[in-house]
Coordinates of C-alpha atoms (C1' of nucleotides) in Angstrom, one line a residue:
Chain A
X257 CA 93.9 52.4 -61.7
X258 CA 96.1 55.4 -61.4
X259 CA 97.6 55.0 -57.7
X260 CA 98.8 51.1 -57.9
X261 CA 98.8 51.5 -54.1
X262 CA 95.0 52.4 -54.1
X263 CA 94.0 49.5 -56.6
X264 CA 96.0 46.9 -54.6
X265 CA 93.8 47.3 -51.5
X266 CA 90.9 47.6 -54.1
X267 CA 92.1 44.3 -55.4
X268 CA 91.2 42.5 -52.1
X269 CA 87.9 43.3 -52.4
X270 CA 87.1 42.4 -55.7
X271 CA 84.5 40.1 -54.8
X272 CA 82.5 42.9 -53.5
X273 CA 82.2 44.2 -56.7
X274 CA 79.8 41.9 -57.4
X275 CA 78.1 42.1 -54.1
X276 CA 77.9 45.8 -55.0
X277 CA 75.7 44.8 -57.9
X278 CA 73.5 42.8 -55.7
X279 CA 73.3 45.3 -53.1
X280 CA 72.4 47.9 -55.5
X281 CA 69.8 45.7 -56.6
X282 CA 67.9 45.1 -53.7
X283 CA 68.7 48.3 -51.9
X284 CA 67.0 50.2 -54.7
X285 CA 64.0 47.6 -54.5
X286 CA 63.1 47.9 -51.5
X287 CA 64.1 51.8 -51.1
X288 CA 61.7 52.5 -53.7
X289 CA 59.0 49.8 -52.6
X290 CA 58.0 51.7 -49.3
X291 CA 56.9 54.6 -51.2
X292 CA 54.5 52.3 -53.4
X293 CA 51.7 51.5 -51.3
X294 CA 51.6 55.5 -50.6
X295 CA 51.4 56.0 -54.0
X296 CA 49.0 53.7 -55.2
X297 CA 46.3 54.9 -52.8
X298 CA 46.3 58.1 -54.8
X299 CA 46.4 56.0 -57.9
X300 CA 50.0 57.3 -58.6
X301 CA 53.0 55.4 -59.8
X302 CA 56.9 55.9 -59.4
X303 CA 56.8 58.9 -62.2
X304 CA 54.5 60.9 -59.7
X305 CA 56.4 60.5 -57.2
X306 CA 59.6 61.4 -59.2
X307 CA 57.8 64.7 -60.3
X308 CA 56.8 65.4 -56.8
X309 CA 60.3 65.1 -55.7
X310 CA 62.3 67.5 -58.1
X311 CA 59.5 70.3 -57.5
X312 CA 59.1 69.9 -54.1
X313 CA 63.1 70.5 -54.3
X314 CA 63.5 72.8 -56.8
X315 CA 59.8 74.9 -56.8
X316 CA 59.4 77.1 -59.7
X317 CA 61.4 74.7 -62.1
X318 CA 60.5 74.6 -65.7
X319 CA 59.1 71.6 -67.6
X320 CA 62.2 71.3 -70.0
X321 CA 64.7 71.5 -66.7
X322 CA 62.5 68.6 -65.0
X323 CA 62.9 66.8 -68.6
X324 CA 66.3 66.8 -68.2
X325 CA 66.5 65.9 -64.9
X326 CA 64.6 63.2 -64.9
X327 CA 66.1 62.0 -68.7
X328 CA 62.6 61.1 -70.0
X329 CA 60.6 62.7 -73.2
X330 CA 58.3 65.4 -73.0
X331 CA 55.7 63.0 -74.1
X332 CA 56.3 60.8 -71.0
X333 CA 56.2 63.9 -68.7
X334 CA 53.5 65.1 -70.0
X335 CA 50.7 62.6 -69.0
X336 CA 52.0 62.3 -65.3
X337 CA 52.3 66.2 -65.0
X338 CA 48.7 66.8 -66.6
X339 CA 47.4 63.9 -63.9
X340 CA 49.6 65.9 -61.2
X341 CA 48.6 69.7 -62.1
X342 CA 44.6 68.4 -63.1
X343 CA 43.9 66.9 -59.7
X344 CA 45.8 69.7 -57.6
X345 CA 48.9 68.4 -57.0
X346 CA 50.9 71.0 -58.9
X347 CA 50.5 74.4 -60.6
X348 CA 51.6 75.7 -63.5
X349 CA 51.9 79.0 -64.5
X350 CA 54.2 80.8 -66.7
X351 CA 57.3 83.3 -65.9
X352 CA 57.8 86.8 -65.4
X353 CA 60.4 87.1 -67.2
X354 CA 59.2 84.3 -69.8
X355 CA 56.1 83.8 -70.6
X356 CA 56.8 80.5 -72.8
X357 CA 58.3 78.7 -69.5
X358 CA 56.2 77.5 -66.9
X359 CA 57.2 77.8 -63.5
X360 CA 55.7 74.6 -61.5
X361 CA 55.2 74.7 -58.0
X362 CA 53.3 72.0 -55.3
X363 CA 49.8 72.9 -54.1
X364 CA 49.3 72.4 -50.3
X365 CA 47.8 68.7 -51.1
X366 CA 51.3 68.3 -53.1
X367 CA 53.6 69.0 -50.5
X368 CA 51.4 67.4 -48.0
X369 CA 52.0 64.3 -50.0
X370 CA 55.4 64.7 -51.0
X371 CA 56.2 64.8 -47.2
X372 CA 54.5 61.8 -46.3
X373 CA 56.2 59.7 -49.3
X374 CA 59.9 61.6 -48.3
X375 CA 58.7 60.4 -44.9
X376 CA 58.7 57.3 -46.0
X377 CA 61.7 57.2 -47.6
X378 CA 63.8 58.9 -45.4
X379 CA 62.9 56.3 -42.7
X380 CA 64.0 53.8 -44.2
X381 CA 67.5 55.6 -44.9
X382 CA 67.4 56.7 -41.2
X383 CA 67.1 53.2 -39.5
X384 CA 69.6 52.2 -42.3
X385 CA 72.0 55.0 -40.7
X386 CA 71.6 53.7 -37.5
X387 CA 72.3 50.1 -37.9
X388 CA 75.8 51.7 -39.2
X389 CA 78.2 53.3 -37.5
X390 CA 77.9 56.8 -38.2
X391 CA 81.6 56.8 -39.8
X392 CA 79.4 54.6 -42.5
X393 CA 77.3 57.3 -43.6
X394 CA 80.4 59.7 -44.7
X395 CA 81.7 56.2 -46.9
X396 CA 78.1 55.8 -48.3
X397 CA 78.0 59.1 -49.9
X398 CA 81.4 59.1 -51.3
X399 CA 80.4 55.7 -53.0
X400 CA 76.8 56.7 -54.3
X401 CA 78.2 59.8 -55.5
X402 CA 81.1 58.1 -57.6
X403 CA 78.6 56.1 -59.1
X404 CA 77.1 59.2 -60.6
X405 CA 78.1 59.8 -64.0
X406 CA 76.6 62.7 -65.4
X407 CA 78.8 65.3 -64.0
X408 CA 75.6 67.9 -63.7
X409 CA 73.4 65.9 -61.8
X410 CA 76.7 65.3 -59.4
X411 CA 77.4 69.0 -59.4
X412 CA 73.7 68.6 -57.2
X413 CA 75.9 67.4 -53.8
X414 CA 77.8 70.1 -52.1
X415 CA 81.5 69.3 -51.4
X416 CA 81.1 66.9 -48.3
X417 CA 85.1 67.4 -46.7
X418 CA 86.0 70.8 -47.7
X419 CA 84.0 73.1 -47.1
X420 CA 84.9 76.3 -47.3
X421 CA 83.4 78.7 -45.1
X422 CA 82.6 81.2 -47.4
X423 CA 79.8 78.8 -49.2
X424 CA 78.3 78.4 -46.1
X425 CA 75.4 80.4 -45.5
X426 CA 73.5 80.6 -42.0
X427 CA 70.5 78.6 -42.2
X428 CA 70.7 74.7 -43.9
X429 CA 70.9 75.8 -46.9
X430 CA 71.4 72.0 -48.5
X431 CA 71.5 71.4 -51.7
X432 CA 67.8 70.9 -51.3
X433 CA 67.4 74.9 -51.9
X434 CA 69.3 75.4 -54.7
X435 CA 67.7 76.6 -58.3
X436 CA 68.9 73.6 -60.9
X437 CA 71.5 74.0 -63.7
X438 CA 70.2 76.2 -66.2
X439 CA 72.8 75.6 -68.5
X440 CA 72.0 73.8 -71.8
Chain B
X181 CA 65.6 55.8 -32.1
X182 CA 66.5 53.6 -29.3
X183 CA 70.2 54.9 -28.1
X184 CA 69.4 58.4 -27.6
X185 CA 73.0 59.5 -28.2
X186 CA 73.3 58.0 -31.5
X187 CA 70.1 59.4 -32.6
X188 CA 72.0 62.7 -31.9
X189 CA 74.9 62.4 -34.0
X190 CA 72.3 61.6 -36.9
X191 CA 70.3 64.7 -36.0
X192 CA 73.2 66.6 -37.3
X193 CA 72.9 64.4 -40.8
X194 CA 69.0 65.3 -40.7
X195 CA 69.9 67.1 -44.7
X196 CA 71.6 63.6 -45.4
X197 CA 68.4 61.8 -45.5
X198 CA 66.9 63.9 -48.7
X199 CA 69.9 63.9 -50.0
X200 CA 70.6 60.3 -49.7
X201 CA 67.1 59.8 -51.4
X202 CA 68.5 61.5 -54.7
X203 CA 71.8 59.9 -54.3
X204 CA 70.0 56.7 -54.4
X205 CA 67.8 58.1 -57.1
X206 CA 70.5 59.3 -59.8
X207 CA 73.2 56.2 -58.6
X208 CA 70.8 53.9 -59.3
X209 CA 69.9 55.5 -62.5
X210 CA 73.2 55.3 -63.9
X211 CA 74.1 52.1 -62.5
X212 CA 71.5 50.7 -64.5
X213 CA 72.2 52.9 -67.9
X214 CA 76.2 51.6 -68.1
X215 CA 74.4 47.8 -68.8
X216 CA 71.3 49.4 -71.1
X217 CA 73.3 49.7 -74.2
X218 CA 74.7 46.4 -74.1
X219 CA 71.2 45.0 -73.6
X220 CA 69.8 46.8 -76.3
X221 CA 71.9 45.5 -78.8
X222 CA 70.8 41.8 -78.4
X223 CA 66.8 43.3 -78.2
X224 CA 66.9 42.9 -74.4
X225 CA 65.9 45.0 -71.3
X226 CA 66.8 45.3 -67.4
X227 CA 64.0 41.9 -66.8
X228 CA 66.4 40.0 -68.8
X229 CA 69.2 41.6 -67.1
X230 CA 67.7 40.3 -63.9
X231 CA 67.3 37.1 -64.8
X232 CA 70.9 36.1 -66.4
X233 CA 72.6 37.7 -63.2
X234 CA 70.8 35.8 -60.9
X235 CA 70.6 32.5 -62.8
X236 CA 74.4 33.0 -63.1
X237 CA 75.1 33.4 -59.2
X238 CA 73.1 30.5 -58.4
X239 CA 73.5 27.6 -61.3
X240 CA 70.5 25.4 -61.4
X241 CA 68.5 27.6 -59.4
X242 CA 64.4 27.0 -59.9
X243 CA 61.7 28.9 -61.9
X244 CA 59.9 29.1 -58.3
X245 CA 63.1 30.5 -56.8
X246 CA 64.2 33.0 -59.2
X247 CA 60.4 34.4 -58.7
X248 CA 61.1 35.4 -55.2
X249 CA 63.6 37.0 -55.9
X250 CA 63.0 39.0 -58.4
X251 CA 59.1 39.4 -56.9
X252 CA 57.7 39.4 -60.4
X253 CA 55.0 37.0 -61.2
X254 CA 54.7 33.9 -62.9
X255 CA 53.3 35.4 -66.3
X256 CA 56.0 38.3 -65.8
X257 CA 59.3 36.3 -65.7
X258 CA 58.0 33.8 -68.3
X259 CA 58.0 36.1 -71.4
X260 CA 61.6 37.1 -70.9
X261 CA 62.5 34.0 -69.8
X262 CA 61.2 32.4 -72.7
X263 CA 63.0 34.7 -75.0
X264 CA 66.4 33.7 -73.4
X265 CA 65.9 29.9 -73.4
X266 CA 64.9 29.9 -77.2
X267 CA 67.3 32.2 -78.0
X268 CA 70.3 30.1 -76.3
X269 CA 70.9 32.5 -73.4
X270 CA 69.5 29.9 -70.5
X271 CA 68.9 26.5 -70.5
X272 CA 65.8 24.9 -68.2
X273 CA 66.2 21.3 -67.7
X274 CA 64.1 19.1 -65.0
X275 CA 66.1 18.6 -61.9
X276 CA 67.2 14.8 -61.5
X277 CA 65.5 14.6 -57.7
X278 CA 62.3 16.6 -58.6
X279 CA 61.4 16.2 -62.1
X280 CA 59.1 19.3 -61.7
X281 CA 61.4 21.6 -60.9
X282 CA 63.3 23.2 -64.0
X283 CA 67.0 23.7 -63.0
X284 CA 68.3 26.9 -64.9
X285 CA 71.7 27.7 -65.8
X286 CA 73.4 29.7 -68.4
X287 CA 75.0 28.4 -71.5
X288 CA 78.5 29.6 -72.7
X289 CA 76.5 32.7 -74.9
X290 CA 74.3 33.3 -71.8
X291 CA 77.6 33.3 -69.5
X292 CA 79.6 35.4 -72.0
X293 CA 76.9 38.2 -72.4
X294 CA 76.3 37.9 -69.0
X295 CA 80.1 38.8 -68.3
X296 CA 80.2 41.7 -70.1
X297 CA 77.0 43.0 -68.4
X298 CA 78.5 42.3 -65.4
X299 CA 81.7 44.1 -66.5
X300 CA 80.4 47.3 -67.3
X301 CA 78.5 47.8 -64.1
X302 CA 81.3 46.6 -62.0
X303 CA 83.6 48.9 -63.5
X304 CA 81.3 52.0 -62.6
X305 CA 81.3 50.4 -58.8
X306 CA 85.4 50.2 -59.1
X307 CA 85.8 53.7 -60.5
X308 CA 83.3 54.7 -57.7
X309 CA 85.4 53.0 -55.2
X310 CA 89.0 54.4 -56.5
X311 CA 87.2 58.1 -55.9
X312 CA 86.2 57.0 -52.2
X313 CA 88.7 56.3 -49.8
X314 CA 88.8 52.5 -49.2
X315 CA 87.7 52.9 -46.2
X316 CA 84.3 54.2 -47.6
X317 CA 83.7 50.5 -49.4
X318 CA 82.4 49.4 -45.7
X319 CA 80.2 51.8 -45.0
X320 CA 78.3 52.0 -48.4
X321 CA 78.0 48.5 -47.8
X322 CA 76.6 48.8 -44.7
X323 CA 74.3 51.5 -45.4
X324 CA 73.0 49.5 -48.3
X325 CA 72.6 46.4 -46.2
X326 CA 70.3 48.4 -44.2
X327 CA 68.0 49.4 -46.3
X328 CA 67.4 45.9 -47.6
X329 CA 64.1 45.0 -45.9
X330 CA 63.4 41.5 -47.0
X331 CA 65.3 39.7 -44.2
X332 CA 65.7 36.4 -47.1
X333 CA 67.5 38.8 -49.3
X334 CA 69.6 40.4 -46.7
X335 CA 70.8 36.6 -45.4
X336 CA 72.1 36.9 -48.9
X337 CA 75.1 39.1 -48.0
X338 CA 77.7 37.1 -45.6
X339 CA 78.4 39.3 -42.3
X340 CA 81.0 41.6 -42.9
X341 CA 83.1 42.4 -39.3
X342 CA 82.0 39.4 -37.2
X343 CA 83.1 36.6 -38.8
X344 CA 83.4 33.0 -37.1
X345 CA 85.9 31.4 -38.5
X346 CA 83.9 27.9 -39.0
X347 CA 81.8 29.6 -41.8
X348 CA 84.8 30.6 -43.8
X349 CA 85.3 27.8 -45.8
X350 CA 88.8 27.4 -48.2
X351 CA 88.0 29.1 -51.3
X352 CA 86.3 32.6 -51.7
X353 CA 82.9 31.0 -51.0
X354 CA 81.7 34.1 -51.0
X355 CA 77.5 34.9 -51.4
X356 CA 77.5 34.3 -55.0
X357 CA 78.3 30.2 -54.6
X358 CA 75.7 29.9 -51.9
X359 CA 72.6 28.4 -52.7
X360 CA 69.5 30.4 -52.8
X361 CA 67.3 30.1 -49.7
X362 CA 64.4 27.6 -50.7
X363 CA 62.3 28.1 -47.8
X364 CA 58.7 29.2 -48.7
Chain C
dT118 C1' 43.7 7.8 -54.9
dT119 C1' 43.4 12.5 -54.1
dT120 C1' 45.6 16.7 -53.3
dT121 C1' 49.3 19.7 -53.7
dT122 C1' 53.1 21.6 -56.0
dG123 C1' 56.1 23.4 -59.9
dG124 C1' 55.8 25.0 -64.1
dG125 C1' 53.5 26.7 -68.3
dT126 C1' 50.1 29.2 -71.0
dC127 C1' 46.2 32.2 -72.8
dA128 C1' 43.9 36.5 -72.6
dG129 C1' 43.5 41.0 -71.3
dC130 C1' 44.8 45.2 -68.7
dC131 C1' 47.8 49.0 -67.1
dA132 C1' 51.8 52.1 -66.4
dT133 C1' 55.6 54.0 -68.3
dA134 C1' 58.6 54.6 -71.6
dT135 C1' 59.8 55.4 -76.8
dT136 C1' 59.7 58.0 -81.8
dG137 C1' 57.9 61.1 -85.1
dA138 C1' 55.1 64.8 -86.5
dC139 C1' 52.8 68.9 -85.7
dT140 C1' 50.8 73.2 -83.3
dT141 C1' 50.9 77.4 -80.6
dA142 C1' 52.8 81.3 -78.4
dA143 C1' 56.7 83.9 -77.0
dT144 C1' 61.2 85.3 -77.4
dA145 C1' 65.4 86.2 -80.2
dT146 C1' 67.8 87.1 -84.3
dT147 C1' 68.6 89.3 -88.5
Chain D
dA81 C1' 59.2 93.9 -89.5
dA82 C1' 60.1 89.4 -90.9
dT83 C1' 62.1 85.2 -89.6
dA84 C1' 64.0 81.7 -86.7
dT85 C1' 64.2 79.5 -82.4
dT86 C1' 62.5 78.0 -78.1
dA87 C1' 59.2 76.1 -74.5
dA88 C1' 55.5 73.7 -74.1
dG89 C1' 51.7 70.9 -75.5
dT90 C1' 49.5 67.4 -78.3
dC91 C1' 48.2 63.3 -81.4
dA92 C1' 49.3 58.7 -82.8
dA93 C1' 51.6 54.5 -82.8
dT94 C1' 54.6 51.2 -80.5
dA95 C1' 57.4 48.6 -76.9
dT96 C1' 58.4 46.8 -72.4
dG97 C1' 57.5 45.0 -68.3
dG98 C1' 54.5 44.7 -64.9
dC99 C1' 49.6 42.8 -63.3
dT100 C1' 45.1 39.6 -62.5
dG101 C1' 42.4 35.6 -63.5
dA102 C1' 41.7 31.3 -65.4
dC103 C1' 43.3 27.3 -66.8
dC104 C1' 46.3 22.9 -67.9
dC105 C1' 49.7 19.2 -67.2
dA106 C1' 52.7 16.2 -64.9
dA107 C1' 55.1 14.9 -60.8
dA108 C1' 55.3 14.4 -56.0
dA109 C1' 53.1 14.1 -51.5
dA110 C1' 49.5 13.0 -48.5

DNA sequence: TTTTTGGGTCAGCCATATTGACTTAATATT
DNA sequence: AATATTAAGTCAATATGGCTGACCCAAAAA
């Protein structure tokens, strides 16, 4: 709305606003879909898989920063994560530094799983990439990173155009490496 | 996987696949929350959502139609659906050429509602668009066409470069006038 | 006439989310 | 040292939105 010039060639594509909606829709679907049939042969559901994620990214992360990460109640976390940490999935143990926090990690069989249901996942988003241009995948991530509101959870996605050279280290160190927020 | 040299380039993006699973991940997640407040005030959830989006891009669709696409089951769809036919959202009338089918459409409160659903989560797509550069719009949508599966639902979306002139009709006939497919 | 189809319904189950209240242990504050 | 706060866990009750299986009815098709 602020650079007229910018919304008029917006305004040509308004009907793709809706188609956004739609596309959203059964993007998501079927994104999350091919991870289901993984899951269910462990007799685990979408919340497993969630918790699986965010540790497998983020190991050593504290119950209350996966809480806010995932923006559901303790009580909600807490059935999947006993289910996770009961059958081996995940460990918990408490901090050094703080006793009261407890640091989860993946267990072999975790990760083992995890990688098969990112597996999954990530083909899915590979054959997607191909049957783009590459240019596509730069405009992809611009979008689905606008449509993040929480400006935290956006803080996740390193600077994609300018980088400066200073932030990067040697190896790939993504995002993927990165200790969470610890702010409150 | 099959043109070497674009696998390549991709290789390079290898970090973009896990983190296009949590863009996809929060996105979606706060795509969804802009309409959840809305919804909440008239004691509804993201099924009935579903159902008044879709029943308002294709008027008259049928019970059996809406099904497939929302791949919910009979017993699923009919408890929301009920609660928006009684409560004057949708109306289900039997189609003149089959009297079995049940033609849905909105009423004006199902349309109005509707709209303002519709308003909030397009806005979050247009303020996500005005941070991209325009030229980003076509490759989100092509990413996200990608990861559609269901061949049925990808039909849905009208090709985007390639476009023969003899299926552009006057008006912006654009996917959301088209009827669903009704093919089994 | 018989079968199939579209739609509806009952009953029960499961997964995932919610709120509210409470406990425990560890750390921080005063 | 006493008190408050924090991180985590738990119990209980409730809601939503999925599922399966078993039916029924009426209309259309075979």
């Amino acid at each position: 709305m602020a650079d007229p010039k910018k919304h008029a060639s917006l305004f040509l594509h308004e009907d793709s606003l809706h188609e956004a909606v739609e596309l959203l829709f059964f993007a998501y679907r079927d994104f999350t879909g091919v991870a289901d049939a993984l899951l269910a042969e462990h007799g685990f559901g979408r919340a497993h898989h969630r918790v699986l994620h965010f540790v497998a990214q983020s190991p050593g992360l504290s119950v209350s920063e996966l809480l806010a990460t995932l923006r559901i109640t303790k009580q909600s976390l807490s059935r999947v994560l006993k289910q996770l940490v009961e059958q081996g999935y995940v460990t918990s143990k408490a901090s050094g530094q703080d006793a009261r926090r407890r640091e989860l990690t993946l267990t072999d069989k975790g990760q083992d799983l995890q990688n098969r249901l990112a597996k999954a996942q990530q083909d899915l988003i590979l054959s997607a990439y191909e049957q783009a241009e590459a240019s596509s995948v730069d405009g992809f991530r611009k979008v689905m990173l606008g449509l993040i509101q929480e400006p935290l959870d956006r803080a996740r996605f390193a600077a994609p155009a300018p980088q400066p050279r200073a932030l990067r280290s040697k190896g790939s160190a993504s995002v993927a490496n990165r200790p969470l927020d610890r702010r409150r």
